[in-house]
PDB file of C-alpha atoms and ligand atoms in Angstrom:
ATOM      1  CA  MET A   1      -6.097  19.588  -0.527  1.00  0.00           C
ATOM      2  CA  SER A   2      -9.723  18.973  -1.104  1.00  0.00           C
ATOM      3  CA  GLY A   3     -11.715  16.068  -2.392  1.00  0.00           C
ATOM      4  CA  GLU A   4     -12.660  12.512  -1.746  1.00  0.00           C
ATOM      5  CA  ALA A   5     -10.368   9.977  -0.051  1.00  0.00           C
ATOM      6  CA  TRP A   6     -10.460   6.475  -1.536  1.00  0.00           C
ATOM      7  CA  LEU A   7      -9.279   3.389   0.315  1.00  0.00           C
ATOM      8  CA  ILE A   8      -8.417   0.418  -1.878  1.00  0.00           C
ATOM      9  CA  LEU A   9      -8.638  -2.989  -0.217  1.00  0.00           C
ATOM     10  CA  PRO A  10      -7.158  -5.896  -2.204  1.00  0.00           C
ATOM     11  CA  THR A  11      -8.673  -9.204  -1.172  1.00  0.00           C
ATOM     12  CA  TYR A  12      -7.987 -12.841  -1.824  1.00  0.00           C
ATOM     13  CA  ASN A  13      -9.744 -15.214   0.553  1.00  0.00           C
ATOM     14  CA  GLU A  14     -10.494 -12.641   3.239  1.00  0.00           C
ATOM     15  CA  ALA A  15     -14.030 -13.836   4.059  1.00  0.00           C
ATOM     16  CA  GLU A  16     -13.211 -13.791   7.776  1.00  0.00           C
ATOM     17  CA  ASN A  17     -11.877 -10.225   7.676  1.00  0.00           C
ATOM     18  CA  ILE A  18     -13.590  -8.228   4.965  1.00  0.00           C
ATOM     19  CA  GLU A  19     -16.744  -7.218   6.759  1.00  0.00           C
ATOM     20  CA  ALA A  20     -15.008  -6.067   9.943  1.00  0.00           C
ATOM     21  CA  ILE A  21     -12.241  -4.240   8.082  1.00  0.00           C
ATOM     22  CA  VAL A  22     -14.700  -2.345   5.876  1.00  0.00           C
ATOM     23  CA  ARG A  23     -16.766  -1.232   8.863  1.00  0.00           C
ATOM     24  CA  ALA A  24     -13.680  -0.226  10.866  1.00  0.00           C
ATOM     25  CA  ALA A  25     -12.144   1.705   7.962  1.00  0.00           C
ATOM     26  CA  GLY A  26     -15.467   3.402   7.195  1.00  0.00           C
ATOM     27  CA  ALA A  27     -15.799   4.606  10.779  1.00  0.00           C
ATOM     28  CA  VAL A  28     -12.288   6.093  10.769  1.00  0.00           C
ATOM     29  CA  LEU A  29     -12.655   7.742   7.360  1.00  0.00           C
ATOM     30  CA  ALA A  30     -16.035   9.244   8.209  1.00  0.00           C
ATOM     31  CA  ASP A  31     -14.100  11.406  10.700  1.00  0.00           C
ATOM     32  CA  ALA A  32     -10.739  11.731   8.970  1.00  0.00           C
ATOM     33  CA  ALA A  33     -11.958  12.576   5.451  1.00  0.00           C
ATOM     34  CA  PRO A  34     -14.298  15.547   5.817  1.00  0.00           C
ATOM     35  CA  GLU A  35     -14.851  15.820   2.069  1.00  0.00           C
ATOM     36  CA  GLY A  36     -16.046  12.256   1.739  1.00  0.00           C
ATOM     37  CA  HIS A  37     -14.614   8.799   1.405  1.00  0.00           C
ATOM     38  CA  ARG A  38     -15.061   5.631  -0.600  1.00  0.00           C
ATOM     39  CA  VAL A  39     -13.846   2.090  -0.005  1.00  0.00           C
ATOM     40  CA  LEU A  40     -13.041   0.054  -3.112  1.00  0.00           C
ATOM     41  CA  ILE A  41     -12.613  -3.699  -2.640  1.00  0.00           C
ATOM     42  CA  VAL A  42     -10.596  -5.366  -5.402  1.00  0.00           C
ATOM     43  CA  ASP A  43     -11.309  -9.087  -5.210  1.00  0.00           C
ATOM     44  CA  ASP A  44      -9.595 -11.654  -7.425  1.00  0.00           C
ATOM     45  CA  GLY A  45     -12.410 -14.192  -7.563  1.00  0.00           C
ATOM     46  CA  SER A  46     -11.759 -15.489  -4.036  1.00  0.00           C
ATOM     47  CA  PRO A  47     -13.096 -19.043  -3.785  1.00  0.00           C
ATOM     48  CA  ASP A  48     -14.066 -18.493  -0.127  1.00  0.00           C
ATOM     49  CA  GLY A  49     -16.911 -16.089  -0.954  1.00  0.00           C
ATOM     50  CA  THR A  50     -15.161 -12.776  -0.128  1.00  0.00           C
ATOM     51  CA  GLY A  51     -16.607 -11.264  -3.324  1.00  0.00           C
ATOM     52  CA  GLU A  52     -20.188 -12.063  -2.298  1.00  0.00           C
ATOM     53  CA  ILE A  53     -19.695 -10.531   1.139  1.00  0.00           C
ATOM     54  CA  ALA A  54     -18.179  -7.472  -0.533  1.00  0.00           C
ATOM     55  CA  GLU A  55     -21.275  -7.167  -2.765  1.00  0.00           C
ATOM     56  CA  ARG A  56     -23.536  -7.337   0.256  1.00  0.00           C
ATOM     57  CA  LEU A  57     -21.534  -4.547   1.910  1.00  0.00           C
ATOM     58  CA  ALA A  58     -21.765  -2.458  -1.265  1.00  0.00           C
ATOM     59  CA  GLY A  59     -25.554  -2.852  -1.061  1.00  0.00           C
ATOM     60  CA  GLU A  60     -25.537  -1.822   2.561  1.00  0.00           C
ATOM     61  CA  TYR A  61     -23.194   1.180   2.342  1.00  0.00           C
ATOM     62  CA  GLU A  62     -23.353   3.774  -0.402  1.00  0.00           C
ATOM     63  CA  TRP A  63     -19.597   4.424   0.027  1.00  0.00           C
ATOM     64  CA  VAL A  64     -18.501   0.821  -0.690  1.00  0.00           C
ATOM     65  CA  GLU A  65     -17.879  -0.568  -4.153  1.00  0.00           C
ATOM     66  CA  VAL A  66     -16.343  -3.731  -5.548  1.00  0.00           C
ATOM     67  CA  LEU A  67     -14.131  -4.536  -8.507  1.00  0.00           C
ATOM     68  CA  HIS A  68     -14.253  -8.230  -9.373  1.00  0.00           C
ATOM     69  CA  ARG A  69     -11.338  -9.700 -11.260  1.00  0.00           C
ATOM     70  CA  HIS A  70     -11.490 -13.193 -12.679  1.00  0.00           C
ATOM     71  CA  GLU A  71      -8.408 -14.828 -11.321  1.00  0.00           C
ATOM     72  CA  LYS A  72      -5.745 -14.399  -8.678  1.00  0.00           C
ATOM     73  CA  ASN A  73      -3.292 -12.085 -10.307  1.00  0.00           C
ATOM     74  CA  GLY A  74      -1.258 -10.691  -7.422  1.00  0.00           C
ATOM     75  CA  ILE A  75      -1.534  -7.631  -5.242  1.00  0.00           C
ATOM     76  CA  GLY A  76       0.264  -5.318  -7.719  1.00  0.00           C
ATOM     77  CA  PRO A  77      -2.239  -5.608 -10.576  1.00  0.00           C
ATOM     78  CA  ALA A  78      -5.110  -5.451  -8.059  1.00  0.00           C
ATOM     79  CA  TYR A  79      -3.844  -2.087  -6.784  1.00  0.00           C
ATOM     80  CA  LEU A  80      -3.246  -0.780 -10.306  1.00  0.00           C
ATOM     81  CA  ALA A  81      -6.853  -1.571 -11.227  1.00  0.00           C
ATOM     82  CA  GLY A  82      -7.994   0.061  -7.992  1.00  0.00           C
ATOM     83  CA  PHE A  83      -5.921   3.230  -8.536  1.00  0.00           C
ATOM     84  CA  ARG A  84      -7.166   3.519 -12.127  1.00  0.00           C
ATOM     85  CA  HIS A  85     -10.780   3.238 -11.039  1.00  0.00           C
ATOM     86  CA  ALA A  86     -10.364   5.663  -8.129  1.00  0.00           C
ATOM     87  CA  LEU A  87      -8.655   8.332 -10.253  1.00  0.00           C
ATOM     88  CA  GLN A  88     -11.240   7.971 -13.023  1.00  0.00           C
ATOM     89  CA  HIS A  89     -13.921   8.650 -10.443  1.00  0.00           C
ATOM     90  CA  GLY A  90     -12.311  11.770  -9.044  1.00  0.00           C
ATOM     91  CA  ALA A  91     -10.278  10.550  -6.057  1.00  0.00           C
ATOM     92  CA  ALA A  92      -8.157  13.295  -4.484  1.00  0.00           C
ATOM     93  CA  TYR A  93      -6.329  10.767  -2.266  1.00  0.00           C
ATOM     94  CA  ALA A  94      -5.781   7.048  -2.815  1.00  0.00           C
ATOM     95  CA  MET A  95      -4.852   4.779   0.080  1.00  0.00           C
ATOM     96  CA  GLU A  96      -3.497   1.230   0.252  1.00  0.00           C
ATOM     97  CA  MET A  97      -4.117  -1.078   3.198  1.00  0.00           C
ATOM     98  CA  ASP A  98      -4.072  -4.855   3.745  1.00  0.00           C
ATOM     99  CA  SER A  99      -7.498  -6.365   4.429  1.00  0.00           C
ATOM    100  CA  ASP A 100      -6.373  -8.614   7.279  1.00  0.00           C
ATOM    101  CA  PHE A 101      -5.964  -6.149  10.218  1.00  0.00           C
ATOM    102  CA  SER A 102      -2.162  -6.297   9.997  1.00  0.00           C
ATOM    103  CA  HIS A 103      -2.543  -2.564   9.439  1.00  0.00           C
ATOM    104  CA  ASP A 104      -4.634  -0.825  12.085  1.00  0.00           C
ATOM    105  CA  PRO A 105      -7.492   1.040  10.348  1.00  0.00           C
ATOM    106  CA  ALA A 106      -7.213   3.752  13.033  1.00  0.00           C
ATOM    107  CA  ASP A 107      -3.865   4.736  11.459  1.00  0.00           C
ATOM    108  CA  LEU A 108      -5.640   5.765   8.247  1.00  0.00           C
ATOM    109  CA  ALA A 109      -6.367   9.059  10.018  1.00  0.00           C
ATOM    110  CA  ARG A 110      -2.652   9.682  10.620  1.00  0.00           C
ATOM    111  CA  LEU A 111      -1.689   8.841   7.037  1.00  0.00           C
ATOM    112  CA  LEU A 112      -4.348  11.135   5.660  1.00  0.00           C
ATOM    113  CA  GLY A 113      -3.324  13.780   8.195  1.00  0.00           C
ATOM    114  CA  ALA A 114       0.283  13.669   6.964  1.00  0.00           C
ATOM    115  CA  VAL A 115      -0.893  14.290   3.401  1.00  0.00           C
ATOM    116  CA  HIS A 116      -3.201  17.075   4.508  1.00  0.00           C
ATOM    117  CA  GLU A 117      -0.156  18.647   6.150  1.00  0.00           C
ATOM    118  CA  GLY A 118       1.833  18.636   2.935  1.00  0.00           C
ATOM    119  CA  ALA A 119       3.197  15.163   2.183  1.00  0.00           C
ATOM    120  CA  ASP A 120       2.779  13.926  -1.389  1.00  0.00           C
ATOM    121  CA  LEU A 121       3.020  10.330  -0.220  1.00  0.00           C
ATOM    122  CA  ALA A 122       2.622   9.135   3.380  1.00  0.00           C
ATOM    123  CA  LEU A 123       4.016   5.700   4.279  1.00  0.00           C
ATOM    124  CA  GLY A 124       3.021   3.648   7.294  1.00  0.00           C
ATOM    125  CA  SER A 125       6.481   2.748   8.594  1.00  0.00           C
ATOM    126  CA  ARG A 126       7.593  -0.032  10.944  1.00  0.00           C
ATOM    127  CA  TYR A 127      11.212   1.057  10.984  1.00  0.00           C
ATOM    128  CA  VAL A 128      11.104   4.602  12.316  1.00  0.00           C
ATOM    129  CA  PRO A 129      10.991   5.511  16.035  1.00  0.00           C
ATOM    130  CA  GLY A 130       7.546   4.663  17.382  1.00  0.00           C
ATOM    131  CA  GLY A 131       6.910   2.027  14.715  1.00  0.00           C
ATOM    132  CA  GLY A 132       7.371  -1.725  14.955  1.00  0.00           C
ATOM    133  CA  VAL A 133       6.056  -5.237  14.521  1.00  0.00           C
ATOM    134  CA  SER A 134       4.169  -6.743  17.413  1.00  0.00           C
ATOM    135  CA  ASP A 135       4.372 -10.496  17.055  1.00  0.00           C
ATOM    136  CA  TRP A 136       7.194 -11.504  14.756  1.00  0.00           C
ATOM    137  CA  GLY A 137      10.069 -13.785  15.711  1.00  0.00           C
ATOM    138  CA  LEU A 138      13.677 -12.777  15.284  1.00  0.00           C
ATOM    139  CA  LEU A 139      14.101 -14.397  11.835  1.00  0.00           C
ATOM    140  CA  ARG A 140      11.075 -12.723  10.277  1.00  0.00           C
ATOM    141  CA  ARG A 141      12.106  -9.355  11.708  1.00  0.00           C
ATOM    142  CA  PHE A 142      15.608  -9.792  10.366  1.00  0.00           C
ATOM    143  CA  VAL A 143      14.397 -10.733   6.871  1.00  0.00           C
ATOM    144  CA  SER A 144      11.931  -7.851   6.673  1.00  0.00           C
ATOM    145  CA  GLU A 145      14.123  -5.125   8.104  1.00  0.00           C
ATOM    146  CA  GLY A 146      17.122  -6.520   6.205  1.00  0.00           C
ATOM    147  CA  GLY A 147      15.074  -6.376   2.978  1.00  0.00           C
ATOM    148  CA  SER A 148      14.187  -2.740   3.557  1.00  0.00           C
ATOM    149  CA  THR A 149      17.800  -1.877   4.404  1.00  0.00           C
ATOM    150  CA  TYR A 150      19.074  -3.665   1.291  1.00  0.00           C
ATOM    151  CA  ALA A 151      16.608  -1.816  -0.940  1.00  0.00           C
ATOM    152  CA  ARG A 152      17.377   1.502   0.762  1.00  0.00           C
ATOM    153  CA  ILE A 153      21.108   1.156   0.175  1.00  0.00           C
ATOM    154  CA  VAL A 154      20.899  -0.147  -3.403  1.00  0.00           C
ATOM    155  CA  LEU A 155      18.394   2.543  -4.362  1.00  0.00           C
ATOM    156  CA  GLY A 156      20.122   5.322  -2.426  1.00  0.00           C
ATOM    157  CA  LEU A 157      16.944   6.307  -0.606  1.00  0.00           C
ATOM    158  CA  GLY A 158      16.361   7.694   2.871  1.00  0.00           C
ATOM    159  CA  VAL A 159      13.108   5.791   3.408  1.00  0.00           C
ATOM    160  CA  ARG A 160      13.336   3.267   6.272  1.00  0.00           C
ATOM    161  CA  ASP A 161      10.365   1.036   5.408  1.00  0.00           C
ATOM    162  CA  LEU A 162      10.317   0.363   1.689  1.00  0.00           C
ATOM    163  CA  THR A 163       8.337  -2.862   1.584  1.00  0.00           C
ATOM    164  CA  GLY A 164       5.260  -1.857   3.582  1.00  0.00           C
ATOM    165  CA  GLY A 165       1.846  -1.644   1.945  1.00  0.00           C
ATOM    166  CA  PHE A 166       0.063   0.962   4.070  1.00  0.00           C
ATOM    167  CA  LYS A 167       0.162   4.209   2.110  1.00  0.00           C
ATOM    168  CA  CYS A 168      -1.654   7.382   1.189  1.00  0.00           C
ATOM    169  CA  PHE A 169      -0.958   9.043  -2.173  1.00  0.00           C
ATOM    170  CA  ARG A 170      -2.063  12.430  -3.317  1.00  0.00           C
ATOM    171  CA  ARG A 171      -3.740  12.092  -6.685  1.00  0.00           C
ATOM    172  CA  GLU A 172      -1.047  14.201  -8.379  1.00  0.00           C
ATOM    173  CA  THR A 173       1.678  11.897  -7.051  1.00  0.00           C
ATOM    174  CA  LEU A 174       0.105   8.765  -8.518  1.00  0.00           C
ATOM    175  CA  GLU A 175      -0.451  10.474 -11.853  1.00  0.00           C
ATOM    176  CA  ALA A 176       3.093  11.794 -12.078  1.00  0.00           C
ATOM    177  CA  ILE A 177       4.781   8.458 -11.335  1.00  0.00           C
ATOM    178  CA  HIS A 178       2.898   6.733 -14.184  1.00  0.00           C
ATOM    179  CA  PHE A 179       1.718   3.999 -11.847  1.00  0.00           C
ATOM    180  CA  ASP A 180       0.117   2.161 -14.751  1.00  0.00           C
ATOM    181  CA  SER A 181       3.488   1.036 -16.052  1.00  0.00           C
ATOM    182  CA  VAL A 182       4.551  -0.655 -12.774  1.00  0.00           C
ATOM    183  CA  ARG A 183       4.840  -4.386 -13.491  1.00  0.00           C
ATOM    184  CA  SER A 184       6.354  -5.724 -10.274  1.00  0.00           C
ATOM    185  CA  GLN A 185       4.496  -7.759  -7.696  1.00  0.00           C
ATOM    186  CA  GLY A 186       4.383  -8.175  -3.963  1.00  0.00           C
ATOM    187  CA  TYR A 187       7.045  -6.384  -1.947  1.00  0.00           C
ATOM    188  CA  ALA A 188       8.784  -5.184  -5.102  1.00  0.00           C
ATOM    189  CA  PHE A 189       5.582  -3.425  -6.125  1.00  0.00           C
ATOM    190  CA  GLN A 190       5.638  -1.396  -2.918  1.00  0.00           C
ATOM    191  CA  VAL A 191       9.339  -0.602  -3.304  1.00  0.00           C
ATOM    192  CA  GLU A 192       8.858   0.540  -6.896  1.00  0.00           C
ATOM    193  CA  LEU A 193       5.974   2.924  -6.159  1.00  0.00           C
ATOM    194  CA  THR A 194       7.933   4.633  -3.383  1.00  0.00           C
ATOM    195  CA  TYR A 195      11.141   4.728  -5.433  1.00  0.00           C
ATOM    196  CA  ARG A 196       9.348   6.408  -8.319  1.00  0.00           C
ATOM    197  CA  ALA A 197       7.775   8.998  -6.009  1.00  0.00           C
ATOM    198  CA  VAL A 198      11.136   9.921  -4.447  1.00  0.00           C
ATOM    199  CA  ARG A 199      12.833  10.047  -7.850  1.00  0.00           C
ATOM    200  CA  ALA A 200      10.121  12.330  -9.162  1.00  0.00           C
ATOM    201  CA  GLY A 201      10.967  14.777  -6.344  1.00  0.00           C
ATOM    202  CA  PHE A 202       7.852  14.249  -4.238  1.00  0.00           C
ATOM    203  CA  ARG A 203       7.780  14.711  -0.495  1.00  0.00           C
ATOM    204  CA  VAL A 204       7.583  11.285   1.141  1.00  0.00           C
ATOM    205  CA  VAL A 205       6.778  11.165   4.857  1.00  0.00           C
ATOM    206  CA  GLU A 206       7.064   8.108   7.100  1.00  0.00           C
ATOM    207  CA  VAL A 207       4.369   7.771   9.758  1.00  0.00           C
ATOM    208  CA  PRO A 208       5.188   5.219  12.502  1.00  0.00           C
ATOM    209  CA  ILE A 209       2.847   2.218  12.625  1.00  0.00           C
ATOM    210  CA  VAL A 210       2.811  -1.072  14.483  1.00  0.00           C
ATOM    211  CA  PHE A 211       2.231  -4.069  12.214  1.00  0.00           C
ATOM    212  CA  ARG A 212       0.603  -7.179  13.677  1.00  0.00           C
ATOM    213  CA  ASP A 213       0.168 -10.649  12.250  1.00  0.00           C
ATOM    214  CA  ARG A 214      -3.240 -11.541  10.884  1.00  0.00           C
ATOM    215  CA  GLN A 215      -5.556 -13.314  13.354  1.00  0.00           C
ATOM    216  CA  HIS A 216      -7.746 -14.906  10.646  1.00  0.00           C
ATOM    217  CA  GLY A 217      -7.072 -16.417   7.242  1.00  0.00           C
ATOM    218  CA  GLN A 218      -3.744 -17.109   5.574  1.00  0.00           C
ATOM    219  CA  SER A 219      -0.913 -15.041   4.145  1.00  0.00           C
ATOM    220  CA  LYS A 220      -0.487 -15.234   0.359  1.00  0.00           C
ATOM    221  CA  MET A 221       3.055 -13.939   0.353  1.00  0.00           C
ATOM    222  CA  SER A 222       5.789 -16.408  -0.519  1.00  0.00           C
ATOM    223  CA  TRP A 223       9.538 -16.725  -0.782  1.00  0.00           C
ATOM    224  CA  ARG A 224       9.110 -16.380  -4.536  1.00  0.00           C
ATOM    225  CA  ILE A 225       7.733 -12.882  -4.025  1.00  0.00           C
ATOM    226  CA  ALA A 226      10.580 -11.965  -1.658  1.00  0.00           C
ATOM    227  CA  VAL A 227      13.154 -13.247  -4.157  1.00  0.00           C
ATOM    228  CA  GLU A 228      11.482 -11.278  -6.954  1.00  0.00           C
ATOM    229  CA  ALA A 229      11.928  -8.151  -4.835  1.00  0.00           C
ATOM    230  CA  MET A 230      15.657  -8.875  -4.372  1.00  0.00           C
ATOM    231  CA  TRP A 231      16.151  -9.107  -8.124  1.00  0.00           C
ATOM    232  CA  LEU A 232      14.038  -6.143  -8.987  1.00  0.00           C
ATOM    233  CA  VAL A 233      15.765  -3.645  -6.701  1.00  0.00           C
ATOM    234  CA  PRO A 234      19.074  -3.440  -8.649  1.00  0.00           C
ATOM    235  CA  ARG A 235      17.110  -3.435 -11.919  1.00  0.00           C
ATOM    236  CA  LEU A 236      15.142  -0.431 -10.708  1.00  0.00           C
ATOM    237  CA  ARG A 237      18.340   1.412  -9.935  1.00  0.00           C
ATOM    238  CA  PHE A 238      20.539   0.354 -12.843  1.00  0.00           C
ATOM    239  CA  GLY A 239      18.161  -1.022 -15.465  1.00  0.00           C
ATOM    240  CA  GLY A 240      16.966   2.360 -16.726  1.00  0.00           C
ATOM    241  CA  GLN A 241      13.329   1.626 -16.076  1.00  0.00           C
ATOM    242  CA  PRO A 242      10.944   4.543 -16.598  1.00  0.00           C
ATOM    243  CA  PRO A 243      10.276   7.067 -15.281  1.00  0.00           C
ATOM    244  CA  GLU A 244      13.488   8.774 -14.231  1.00  0.00           C
ATOM    245  CA  PRO A 245      12.357  12.390 -14.243  1.00  0.00           C
ATOM    246  CA  SER A 246      15.062  13.776 -11.968  1.00  0.00           C
ATOM    247  CA  GLU A 247      18.104  12.806  -9.991  1.00  0.00           C
ATOM    248  CA  ALA A 248      17.194  11.757  -6.459  1.00  0.00           C
ATOM    249  CA  PRO A 249      17.993  14.409  -3.860  1.00  0.00           C
ATOM    250  CA  PRO A 250      20.410  13.366  -1.071  1.00  0.00           C
ATOM    251  CA  ALA A 251      18.900  10.751   1.214  1.00  0.00           C
ATOM    252  CA  GLU A 252      18.697  12.988   4.275  1.00  0.00           C
ATOM    253  CA  ARG A 253      16.565  15.529   2.442  1.00  0.00           C
ATOM    254  CA  GLN A 254      14.048  13.067   1.019  1.00  0.00           C
ATOM    255  CA  VAL A 255      12.180  11.941   4.065  1.00  0.00           C
ATOM    256  CA  ARG A 256      10.759  13.392   7.199  1.00  0.00           C
ATOM    257  CA  THR A 257       9.446  11.273  10.033  1.00  0.00           C
ATOM    258  CA  LEU A 258       6.288  12.251  11.861  1.00  0.00           C
ATOM    259  CA  GLN A 259       6.205  11.409  15.550  1.00  0.00           C
TER     260      GLN A 259
HETATM  261  N1  GDP B 301      -6.876  -8.924  -5.116  1.00  0.00           N
HETATM  262  C1  GDP B 301      -5.817  -9.584  -4.603  1.00  0.00           C
HETATM  263  N2  GDP B 301      -5.460  -9.392  -3.299  1.00  0.00           N
HETATM  264  C2  GDP B 301      -4.392 -10.068  -2.831  1.00  0.00           C
HETATM  265  C3  GDP B 301      -3.637 -10.968  -3.601  1.00  0.00           C
HETATM  266  N3  GDP B 301      -2.631 -11.477  -2.839  1.00  0.00           N
HETATM  267  C4  GDP B 301      -2.774 -10.919  -1.609  1.00  0.00           C
HETATM  268  N4  GDP B 301      -3.833 -10.073  -1.594  1.00  0.00           N
HETATM  269  C5  GDP B 301      -4.309  -9.233  -0.473  1.00  0.00           C
HETATM  270  O1  GDP B 301      -3.250  -8.359  -0.140  1.00  0.00           O
HETATM  271  C6  GDP B 301      -3.194  -8.144   1.272  1.00  0.00           C
HETATM  272  C7  GDP B 301      -1.825  -8.568   1.812  1.00  0.00           C
HETATM  273  O2  GDP B 301      -1.623  -9.950   1.562  1.00  0.00           O
HETATM  274  P1  GDP B 301      -1.126 -11.001   2.657  1.00  0.00           P
HETATM  275  O3  GDP B 301      -1.307 -12.338   2.083  1.00  0.00           O
HETATM  276  O4  GDP B 301      -1.765 -10.724   3.982  1.00  0.00           O
HETATM  277  O5  GDP B 301       0.423 -10.654   2.701  1.00  0.00           O
HETATM  278  P2  GDP B 301       1.393 -10.502   3.969  1.00  0.00           P
HETATM  279  O6  GDP B 301       0.705  -9.571   4.920  1.00  0.00           O
HETATM  280  O7  GDP B 301       2.676  -9.961   3.407  1.00  0.00           O
HETATM  281  O8  GDP B 301       1.520 -11.878   4.530  1.00  0.00           O
HETATM  282  C8  GDP B 301      -4.364  -8.944   1.859  1.00  0.00           C
HETATM  283  O9  GDP B 301      -5.461  -8.077   1.973  1.00  0.00           O
HETATM  284  C9  GDP B 301      -4.628 -10.008   0.784  1.00  0.00           C
HETATM  285  O10 GDP B 301      -5.963 -10.472   0.785  1.00  0.00           O
HETATM  286  C10 GDP B 301      -4.050 -11.168  -4.968  1.00  0.00           C
HETATM  287  O11 GDP B 301      -3.457 -11.931  -5.735  1.00  0.00           O
HETATM  288  N5  GDP B 301      -5.130 -10.453  -5.407  1.00  0.00           N
HETATM  289 MG1   MG B 302      -1.064  -9.918   5.716  1.00  0.00          MG
END
């Protein structure tokens, strides 16, 4: 359990958020990652100038770097490029977080802590005791929690929050699940990474988090992405997609919740 912790921040039109989120995450990781940290911004050619701000931050902080991609290609491919780069450069831990303050950067310390205590993958979870969403209406709550429940039942998993995107992987976990072959997007991308980790026998721990709506900028998620996730879930389970290294253990033994 030693080595550098990398935070990957996917951005598309986050000019209003990127500077503050990088500074906030850097402050948390300076304490929480005693062996060093890096923040990797993966920007898909944002027309609002996010990439230029990211470059300025990389000039200012030695621990910031930027991957520029030419066109908007979705959050899945952005994370895959980020994971690849982080592992090539020696990351011991790789973390995912939205760049819009929906995830509280302070919680990075708890995710990293869970992995330091033995988890192979720590998930920020809205649907375990102590977790939640702060400003969603009833419909949005129902759709999100219903989506996680649907995926949990179809996939036979014990994980309560399958669609969240606030995670910390141990390097060995990412390598073993062959992340490079994940093709799904959006929510389905998050479901697939977690599904593969559970199937491979890794210890997945849910850490309660409170998710809040972004204050600045616009969401890029769409109904198309939610519908993709609905289709992909049964394909993951029954379509024989790789890798299927072992039978999943019973749901109650897969997951532990940290309070
Ligand atoms: N690089 C990249 N980042 C993206 C893309 N789509 C969304 N993001 C980022 O992914 C994170 C989550 O997206 P968001 O639109 O807030 O989704 P929501 O929270 O589900 O509404 C944010 O940091 C976005 O800037 C994309 O196509 N490319
Ligand atoms: Mg968001």
